[in-house]
C-alpha cells in the first residue's frame, strides 16, 4: 500500500504497528495478511513472523554470546567478553541470591535468560523506526515490526511460561494440599470452623484473582512500556527530518533507562514469583 | 494486537533458551567464577602469610643486628683493654729495664771508683815510702814498716 501512494499519517502509524502475520484466512487461504483486518480474521492460528524472527534471533544472539564466553571461561584473568558476561551473570546471581532462598538449578539461568533476552528485545526499540522496515519493504516484505516486546504475544508467551513454572513448583514444593491451603486460608482465617467455611470461597476468589493477575500484569507492564515507547518514536518520526533529533535524542536517552529497567523488573518479578512458589508462608 | 500462535512459539523458544542456558551457559561461567573466587581467597591468604613471615624475619633481623652490635662493642672494649694492658706492660718493662741498666752502670762506676781509689792508695803508699826512704835513708824497709804505711794509706 505504501508503494501505491504516499501514506497519510494514520496509515503510516498503523503500518508501523502492524505485524507480519502469516496464517489461514477464511477467504484468501494460507498467506500473509494485508492489513489489520485480515490479520484479525485469521484468528488464533496465525503467526507473527517478524516478532518470532526477531525474538528467536535475539535469543540466539544471547545464547551465542554467553556460550562463547562460557566455553572460554577460565578462573584466570578474564578477557573483555568474559568480563562483560561475568558482570551480568554476577549481577543476576546476586539478585537471585538476595530474593530466592530455596535451592534450585532453574531459577538463576531462567532469570539470566529473561534479563538479557528481554533487554535485547527492548533494545531493538532504539534502532530508528523506519530503518529496518524500509529495508525489508525494498525486498518485498510488507510489514516489519522489529521490537518483539511491543507484541503482546511475545510478552504473554514469556509471562505465561513463568506462570506455568510457578504453578509447577507450587505443586512440587508444597503439594496439592499445601498449595490449596495457601489459596483458601488467606488472607482471612478464623479458628471457628464455620466462619472459616464462609471465608474459604472468598479467599479462593481473592487469591485466585491475585494469582492470575501476576502473569497478566507481568506481560502487560512490559508490553505497555515498550508499545508506548515505540509509539512515541513513531510520532517523532512524523516530524520534519531536521527537527526529529530535538525529541528523538532525549527520548532515546531516556528510553535506554526504560528498556533496562523493564528488563530488570521482568527478571526481578520472575525471581519473586519463583520464590513465592518455593516458600510456604 | 490479536493473540495467536506467536504466544506458543514464544513460549517454546523461551523454554529452549532457558534449558540451553541452564545446561551450557550458567554452569561453566559460575564454575569459573567460584574457582577464581577460591583462587583469590587463597592468594590473599598467602599474601597475608607472606607479610607475616616478613615481619617475623624483620624482627629476627633486628635482634640479630642488636646482638651483633653488642658483640662488636664487646670486642672493641676487649681489644682496647688488651691494648692498654700491653702499653702498661711495655711501660713497666721499659722502666725495670732502665732501672736495671742504671743500677748496672752505677755499680760499674762504683767498682771503677773503688779500683781507682785502691790504685791511688797504692801509689800514694809507694810514693810515701819512696819519700820516707829518701828522707831516712835505707833504714826503712817496705816489709818492716808496711804496717805503718798501710795505716797511712788507710787514712788517705
Coordinates of N, CA and C in Angstrom, one line a residue, chain A residues 56-235:
Chain A
X56 N 13.6 -14.9 18.3 CA 14.4 -16.0 18.2 C 15.9 -15.6 17.9
X57 N 16.0 -14.7 16.9 CA 17.3 -14.2 16.6 C 18.0 -13.6 17.8
X58 N 17.3 -12.8 18.5 CA 17.9 -12.1 19.7 C 18.2 -13.1 20.8
X59 N 17.3 -14.1 20.9 CA 17.6 -15.2 21.9 C 18.8 -15.9 21.5
X60 N 18.9 -16.2 20.2 CA 20.1 -17.0 19.7 C 21.4 -16.1 19.9
X61 N 21.2 -14.8 19.7 CA 22.4 -13.9 19.9 C 22.9 -14.0 21.4
X62 N 21.9 -13.9 22.3 CA 22.2 -14.0 23.7 C 22.9 -15.3 24.0
X63 N 22.3 -16.4 23.5 CA 22.9 -17.7 23.8 C 24.3 -17.8 23.2
X64 N 24.5 -17.3 22.0 CA 25.8 -17.4 21.3 C 26.8 -16.6 22.0
X65 N 26.5 -15.4 22.4 CA 27.5 -14.5 23.2 C 27.9 -15.2 24.5
X66 N 26.9 -15.6 25.2 CA 27.2 -16.2 26.6 C 27.8 -17.6 26.5
X67 N 27.4 -18.3 25.4 CA 28.0 -19.6 25.3 C 29.5 -19.5 24.9
X68 N 29.8 -18.6 24.0 CA 31.2 -18.4 23.6 C 32.0 -17.9 24.8
X69 N 31.4 -17.1 25.7 CA 32.1 -16.7 26.9 C 32.3 -17.9 27.8
X70 N 31.2 -18.7 27.9 CA 31.3 -19.8 28.9 C 32.3 -20.8 28.4
X71 N 32.4 -21.0 27.1 CA 33.4 -22.0 26.6 C 34.8 -21.6 27.0
X72 N 35.1 -20.3 26.9 CA 36.4 -19.8 27.2 C 36.7 -19.4 28.6
X73 N 35.6 -19.6 29.4 CA 35.7 -19.2 30.8 C 36.9 -19.8 31.6
X74 N 37.7 -19.0 32.1 CA 38.8 -19.6 32.9 C 38.8 -18.9 34.3
X75 N 39.4 -19.5 35.2 CA 39.5 -18.9 36.6 C 40.6 -17.9 36.6
X76 N 41.4 -17.8 35.5 CA 42.5 -16.9 35.5 C 42.0 -15.5 35.2
X77 N 42.9 -14.7 34.7 CA 42.5 -13.3 34.3 C 41.5 -13.3 33.2
X78 N 40.3 -12.7 33.4 CA 39.3 -12.8 32.3 C 39.5 -11.8 31.2
X79 N 39.1 -12.2 30.0 CA 39.2 -11.2 28.9 C 38.1 -10.3 28.9
X80 N 38.0 -9.5 27.8 CA 36.9 -8.4 27.8 C 35.5 -9.0 27.7
X81 N 35.3 -10.0 26.8 CA 34.0 -10.6 26.7 C 33.6 -11.3 28.0
X82 N 34.6 -12.1 28.5 CA 34.3 -12.9 29.7 C 33.9 -12.0 30.8
X83 N 34.7 -10.9 30.9 CA 34.5 -9.9 32.0 C 33.0 -9.4 31.9
X84 N 32.6 -9.0 30.7 CA 31.3 -8.4 30.5 C 30.2 -9.4 30.9
X85 N 30.4 -10.6 30.4 CA 29.4 -11.7 30.6 C 29.4 -12.0 32.1
X86 N 30.5 -12.0 32.7 CA 30.6 -12.4 34.2 C 29.9 -11.3 35.0
X87 N 30.1 -10.0 34.5 CA 29.4 -8.9 35.3 C 27.9 -9.1 35.3
X88 N 27.4 -9.5 34.1 CA 25.9 -9.7 34.0 C 25.5 -10.9 34.9
X89 N 26.3 -12.0 34.7 CA 25.9 -13.2 35.4 C 26.0 -12.9 36.9
X90 N 27.0 -12.2 37.4 CA 27.1 -11.9 38.8 C 26.0 -11.0 39.3
X91 N 25.6 -10.1 38.5 CA 24.5 -9.2 38.8 C 23.2 -10.0 39.0
X92 N 22.9 -10.9 38.0 CA 21.7 -11.7 38.1 C 21.8 -12.6 39.3
X93 N 23.0 -13.2 39.4 CA 23.2 -14.2 40.5 C 23.0 -13.5 41.9
X94 N 23.5 -12.3 42.0 CA 23.3 -11.5 43.3 C 21.9 -11.3 43.6
X95 N 21.1 -10.9 42.5 CA 19.7 -10.6 42.7 C 18.9 -11.9 43.1
X96 N 19.3 -13.0 42.4 CA 18.7 -14.3 42.8 C 19.0 -14.7 44.2
X97 N 20.2 -14.5 44.6 CA 20.6 -14.9 46.0 C 19.9 -14.1 47.0
X98 N 19.7 -12.8 46.7 CA 19.0 -11.9 47.7 C 17.6 -12.3 47.9
X99 N 16.9 -12.7 46.8 CA 15.5 -12.8 46.8 C 15.0 -14.3 46.9
X100 N 15.8 -15.1 46.3 CA 15.3 -16.5 46.2 C 16.2 -17.4 47.1
X101 N 15.6 -18.0 48.2 CA 16.4 -18.6 49.2 C 16.4 -20.1 49.1
X102 N 15.5 -20.7 48.3 CA 15.4 -22.1 48.2 C 16.5 -22.6 47.2
X103 N 16.7 -23.9 47.1 CA 17.7 -24.4 46.2 C 17.0 -24.7 44.9
X104 N 17.6 -24.2 43.8 CA 17.1 -24.5 42.5 C 18.1 -24.3 41.4
X105 N 18.1 -25.3 40.5 CA 19.0 -25.2 39.4 C 18.5 -24.3 38.3
X106 N 17.2 -24.0 38.4 CA 16.5 -23.4 37.2 C 16.4 -21.9 37.3
X107 N 16.2 -21.4 38.6 CA 15.8 -20.0 38.7 C 16.9 -19.1 38.2
X108 N 18.1 -19.3 38.5 CA 19.2 -18.4 38.1 C 19.3 -18.3 36.6
X109 N 19.5 -19.5 35.9 CA 19.5 -19.4 34.5 C 18.3 -18.8 33.8
X110 N 17.1 -19.1 34.5 CA 15.9 -18.5 34.0 C 15.9 -17.0 34.1
X111 N 16.4 -16.5 35.2 CA 16.5 -15.0 35.4 C 17.4 -14.4 34.4
X112 N 18.6 -15.1 34.2 CA 19.6 -14.6 33.3 C 19.0 -14.5 31.9
X113 N 18.4 -15.6 31.5 CA 17.8 -15.6 30.1 C 16.8 -14.5 30.0
X114 N 15.9 -14.3 31.0 CA 14.9 -13.3 30.9 C 15.5 -11.9 30.8
X115 N 16.5 -11.7 31.7 CA 17.1 -10.3 31.7 C 17.7 -10.0 30.4
X116 N 18.6 -10.8 29.9 CA 19.3 -10.5 28.7 C 18.4 -10.5 27.5
X117 N 17.5 -11.5 27.4 CA 16.7 -11.6 26.2 C 15.7 -10.4 26.2
X118 N 15.1 -10.1 27.3 CA 14.1 -9.0 27.3 C 14.9 -7.7 27.0
X119 N 16.1 -7.6 27.6 CA 16.8 -6.4 27.3 C 17.1 -6.2 25.8
X120 N 17.6 -7.3 25.2 CA 17.9 -7.3 23.8 C 16.6 -7.0 22.9
X121 N 15.5 -7.6 23.3 CA 14.3 -7.3 22.6 C 13.9 -5.8 22.7
X122 N 14.0 -5.3 23.9 CA 13.7 -3.9 24.1 C 14.7 -3.0 23.4
X123 N 15.9 -3.4 23.3 CA 17.0 -2.6 22.7 C 16.7 -2.3 21.2
X124 N 15.9 -3.2 20.6 CA 15.5 -3.0 19.2 C 14.7 -1.7 19.0
X125 N 14.2 -1.3 20.1 CA 13.4 0.0 20.1 C 14.3 1.2 19.8
X126 N 15.6 1.1 20.1 CA 16.5 2.2 19.8 C 17.0 2.3 18.4
X127 N 16.7 1.3 17.6 CA 17.0 1.3 16.2 C 16.0 2.3 15.5
X128 N 16.4 3.2 14.7 CA 15.5 4.1 14.1 C 14.3 3.4 13.5
X129 N 13.1 3.9 13.8 CA 11.9 3.2 13.5 C 11.7 2.8 12.0
X130 N 12.2 3.6 11.1 CA 12.0 3.3 9.7 C 13.1 2.5 9.1
X131 N 14.2 2.3 9.8 CA 15.4 1.7 9.1 C 15.1 0.3 8.6
X132 N 14.8 -0.6 9.5 CA 14.6 -2.0 9.1 C 13.4 -2.2 8.3
X133 N 12.2 -1.6 8.6 CA 11.0 -1.7 7.8 C 11.2 -1.3 6.4
X134 N 11.9 -0.2 6.2 CA 12.2 0.3 4.8 C 13.0 -0.7 4.0
X135 N 14.0 -1.3 4.7 CA 14.9 -2.2 4.1 C 14.2 -3.5 3.7
X136 N 13.3 -4.0 4.6 CA 12.6 -5.2 4.2 C 11.5 -4.9 3.2
X137 N 11.0 -3.7 3.2 CA 10.0 -3.3 2.2 C 10.6 -3.4 0.8
X138 N 11.8 -3.0 0.8 CA 12.5 -3.0 -0.5 C 12.7 -4.4 -1.1
X139 N 12.7 -5.4 -0.2 CA 12.8 -6.8 -0.7 C 11.4 -7.5 -0.7
X140 N 10.4 -6.7 -0.5 CA 9.0 -7.2 -0.7 C 8.3 -7.7 0.5
X141 N 8.8 -7.4 1.7 CA 8.1 -7.8 2.9 C 7.3 -6.6 3.3
X142 N 5.9 -6.7 3.3 CA 5.1 -5.5 3.5 C 5.1 -5.0 4.9
X143 N 5.2 -5.8 5.9 CA 5.2 -5.3 7.3 C 6.4 -5.8 8.1
X144 N 6.9 -5.0 9.0 CA 8.0 -5.4 9.8 C 8.0 -4.7 11.1
X145 N 7.7 -5.4 12.2 CA 7.7 -4.7 13.5 C 9.0 -5.3 14.2
X146 N 10.0 -4.5 14.4 CA 11.2 -5.1 14.8 C 11.4 -5.2 16.3
X147 N 10.5 -4.6 17.1 CA 10.7 -4.8 18.5 C 9.7 -5.8 19.1
X148 N 10.3 -7.0 19.3 CA 9.4 -8.1 19.7 C 8.6 -7.8 21.0
X149 N 9.2 -7.1 21.9 CA 8.5 -6.8 23.2 C 7.3 -5.8 23.0
X150 N 7.1 -5.3 21.8 CA 5.9 -4.5 21.6 C 4.8 -5.3 21.1
X151 N 5.0 -6.6 21.1 CA 4.0 -7.6 20.6 C 3.5 -8.3 21.9
X152 N 2.2 -8.2 22.2 CA 1.7 -8.7 23.4 C 1.8 -10.2 23.5
X153 N 1.8 -10.9 22.3 CA 2.0 -12.3 22.3 C 3.4 -12.7 22.8
X154 N 4.4 -11.9 22.5 CA 5.7 -12.2 23.0 C 5.8 -12.1 24.5
X155 N 5.3 -11.0 25.0 CA 5.4 -10.8 26.5 C 4.5 -11.8 27.2
X156 N 3.3 -12.1 26.6 CA 2.5 -13.1 27.3 C 3.1 -14.5 27.2
X157 N 3.7 -14.7 26.1 CA 4.4 -16.0 26.0 C 5.4 -16.2 27.1
X158 N 6.2 -15.1 27.4 CA 7.1 -15.2 28.5 C 6.4 -15.3 29.8
X159 N 5.5 -14.5 30.1 CA 4.9 -14.4 31.4 C 4.1 -15.7 31.7
X160 N 3.4 -16.2 30.6 CA 2.7 -17.5 30.9 C 3.6 -18.7 31.1
X161 N 4.8 -18.6 30.5 CA 5.7 -19.7 30.8 C 6.2 -19.6 32.3
X162 N 6.4 -18.3 32.7 CA 6.8 -18.1 34.1 C 5.7 -18.6 35.0
X163 N 4.4 -18.3 34.6 CA 3.3 -18.7 35.4 C 3.2 -20.2 35.5
X164 N 3.4 -20.9 34.3 CA 3.4 -22.4 34.3 C 4.4 -22.9 35.3
X165 N 5.6 -22.3 35.3 CA 6.7 -22.7 36.2 C 6.2 -22.5 37.7
X166 N 5.6 -21.3 37.9 CA 5.1 -21.0 39.3 C 4.1 -22.1 39.8
X167 N 3.2 -22.5 38.9 CA 2.2 -23.5 39.3 C 2.9 -24.8 39.5
X168 N 3.8 -25.2 38.6 CA 4.5 -26.4 38.7 C 5.3 -26.5 40.0
X169 N 6.0 -25.5 40.3 CA 6.8 -25.5 41.6 C 6.0 -25.4 42.8
X170 N 4.8 -24.7 42.7 CA 3.9 -24.7 43.8 C 3.4 -26.1 44.2
X171 N 3.1 -26.8 43.1 CA 2.6 -28.2 43.4 C 3.7 -29.1 43.9
X172 N 4.9 -28.9 43.3 CA 6.0 -29.8 43.6 C 6.5 -29.5 45.0
X173 N 6.6 -28.3 45.4 CA 7.2 -28.0 46.7 C 6.2 -28.1 47.8
X174 N 5.0 -27.6 47.6 CA 4.0 -27.6 48.7 C 3.0 -28.7 48.6
X175 N 3.0 -29.4 47.5 CA 2.0 -30.4 47.2 C 0.6 -29.8 46.9
X176 N -0.3 -30.6 46.4 CA -1.6 -30.0 46.1 C -2.3 -29.4 47.3
X177 N -2.2 -30.1 48.4 CA -2.9 -29.7 49.6 C -2.3 -28.4 50.1
X178 N -1.0 -28.3 50.1 CA -0.4 -27.1 50.6 C -0.7 -25.9 49.7
X179 N -0.7 -26.1 48.4 CA -1.0 -25.1 47.5 C -2.4 -24.6 47.7
X180 N -3.3 -25.6 47.9 CA -4.7 -25.2 48.0 C -4.9 -24.4 49.3
X181 N -4.2 -24.9 50.4 CA -4.3 -24.2 51.7 C -3.9 -22.8 51.6
X182 N -2.8 -22.6 50.8 CA -2.3 -21.2 50.6 C -3.4 -20.3 49.9
X183 N -4.1 -20.9 49.0 CA -5.1 -20.1 48.3 C -6.4 -20.0 49.1
X184 N -6.7 -21.0 50.0 CA -8.0 -21.0 50.6 C -8.0 -20.3 52.0
X185 N -6.9 -20.4 52.7 CA -6.9 -19.9 54.1 C -6.2 -18.5 54.3
X186 N -6.1 -17.8 53.2 CA -5.5 -16.5 53.3 C -6.4 -15.6 52.4
X187 N -6.5 -14.3 52.6 CA -5.9 -13.6 53.8 C -6.8 -13.7 55.0
X188 N -8.0 -14.2 54.9 CA -8.9 -14.3 56.0 C -8.9 -15.7 56.6
X189 N -8.7 -15.8 57.9 CA -8.9 -17.1 58.5 C -9.4 -16.9 60.0
X190 N -10.0 -18.0 60.4 CA -10.6 -17.9 61.7 C -10.5 -19.2 62.4
X191 N -10.3 -19.2 63.7 CA -10.3 -20.5 64.4 C -11.6 -21.3 64.4
X192 N -12.7 -20.5 64.2 CA -14.0 -21.1 64.2 C -14.2 -21.8 62.8
X193 N -14.5 -23.1 62.8 CA -14.5 -23.8 61.6 C -15.7 -23.3 60.7
X194 N -16.8 -22.9 61.2 CA -17.9 -22.5 60.4 C -17.7 -21.1 59.7
X195 N -17.0 -20.2 60.5 CA -16.6 -19.0 60.0 C -15.6 -19.2 58.9
X196 N -14.7 -20.1 59.1 CA -13.7 -20.5 58.1 C -14.3 -20.9 56.8
X197 N -15.4 -21.7 57.0 CA -16.0 -22.3 55.8 C -16.6 -21.1 54.9
X198 N -17.0 -20.1 55.6 CA -17.5 -18.9 54.8 C -16.4 -18.2 54.2
X199 N -15.2 -18.2 54.9 CA -14.1 -17.5 54.4 C -13.4 -18.1 53.2
X200 N -13.5 -19.5 53.1 CA -12.8 -20.2 52.1 C -13.1 -19.7 50.7
X201 N -14.4 -19.6 50.3 CA -14.7 -19.2 48.9 C -14.2 -17.8 48.6
X202 N -14.3 -16.9 49.7 CA -13.8 -15.5 49.5 C -12.3 -15.5 49.3
X203 N -11.6 -16.3 50.1 CA -10.2 -16.4 50.0 C -9.8 -16.9 48.6
X204 N -10.5 -18.0 48.2 CA -10.2 -18.6 46.9 C -10.3 -17.6 45.8
X205 N -11.4 -16.8 45.8 CA -11.7 -15.8 44.8 C -10.5 -14.7 44.8
X206 N -10.2 -14.2 46.0 CA -9.2 -13.1 46.1 C -7.8 -13.7 45.7
X207 N -7.5 -14.8 46.2 CA -6.1 -15.3 45.9 C -6.0 -15.8 44.4
X208 N -7.2 -16.3 43.9 CA -7.2 -16.7 42.5 C -7.0 -15.5 41.6
X209 N -7.7 -14.5 41.9 CA -7.5 -13.3 41.1 C -6.1 -12.8 41.2
X210 N -5.6 -12.8 42.4 CA -4.2 -12.3 42.6 C -3.2 -13.1 41.9
X211 N -3.5 -14.5 41.9 CA -2.6 -15.4 41.2 C -2.6 -15.1 39.7
X212 N -3.8 -15.0 39.1 CA -4.0 -14.8 37.7 C -3.5 -13.5 37.3
X213 N -3.6 -12.5 38.2 CA -3.1 -11.2 37.8 C -1.6 -11.1 37.6
X214 N -0.9 -12.0 38.2 CA 0.6 -12.0 38.1 C 1.1 -12.1 36.7
X215 N 0.7 -13.2 36.0 CA 1.3 -13.2 34.6 C 0.8 -12.1 33.7
X216 N -0.5 -11.8 33.9 CA -1.1 -10.7 33.1 C -0.4 -9.4 33.3
X217 N -0.2 -9.0 34.6 CA 0.4 -7.8 34.8 C 1.9 -7.8 34.4
X218 N 2.5 -8.9 34.6 CA 3.9 -9.1 34.1 C 4.0 -8.8 32.6
X219 N 3.1 -9.4 31.9 CA 3.2 -9.3 30.4 C 2.8 -7.9 30.0
X220 N 1.7 -7.4 30.6 CA 1.2 -6.1 30.1 C 2.1 -4.9 30.5
X221 N 2.8 -5.1 31.6 CA 3.7 -4.0 32.0 C 4.8 -3.8 31.0
X222 N 5.4 -4.9 30.6 CA 6.5 -4.8 29.6 C 5.9 -4.4 28.3
X223 N 4.8 -5.0 27.9 CA 4.2 -4.7 26.6 C 3.8 -3.2 26.6
X224 N 3.2 -2.7 27.6 CA 2.7 -1.3 27.6 C 3.8 -0.3 27.5
X225 N 4.9 -0.6 28.3 CA 6.0 0.4 28.3 C 6.7 0.4 26.9
X226 N 6.9 -0.8 26.3 CA 7.6 -0.8 25.1 C 6.7 -0.3 23.9
X227 N 5.4 -0.6 24.0 CA 4.5 -0.2 23.0 C 4.4 1.4 23.0
X228 N 4.3 1.9 24.2 CA 4.2 3.4 24.3 C 5.5 4.0 23.8
X229 N 6.6 3.4 24.2 CA 7.9 4.0 23.8 C 8.0 4.0 22.3
X230 N 7.6 2.8 21.7 CA 7.7 2.7 20.2 C 6.8 3.7 19.5
X231 N 5.6 3.9 20.1 CA 4.6 4.8 19.5 C 5.2 6.2 19.5
X232 N 5.8 6.6 20.6 CA 6.4 7.9 20.6 C 7.5 8.1 19.6
X233 N 8.3 7.0 19.4 CA 9.3 7.1 18.4 C 8.7 7.3 17.0
X234 N 7.6 6.6 16.8 CA 6.9 6.7 15.5 C 6.3 8.1 15.3
X235 N 5.8 8.7 16.4 CA 5.2 10.0 16.3 C 6.4 11.0 16.1

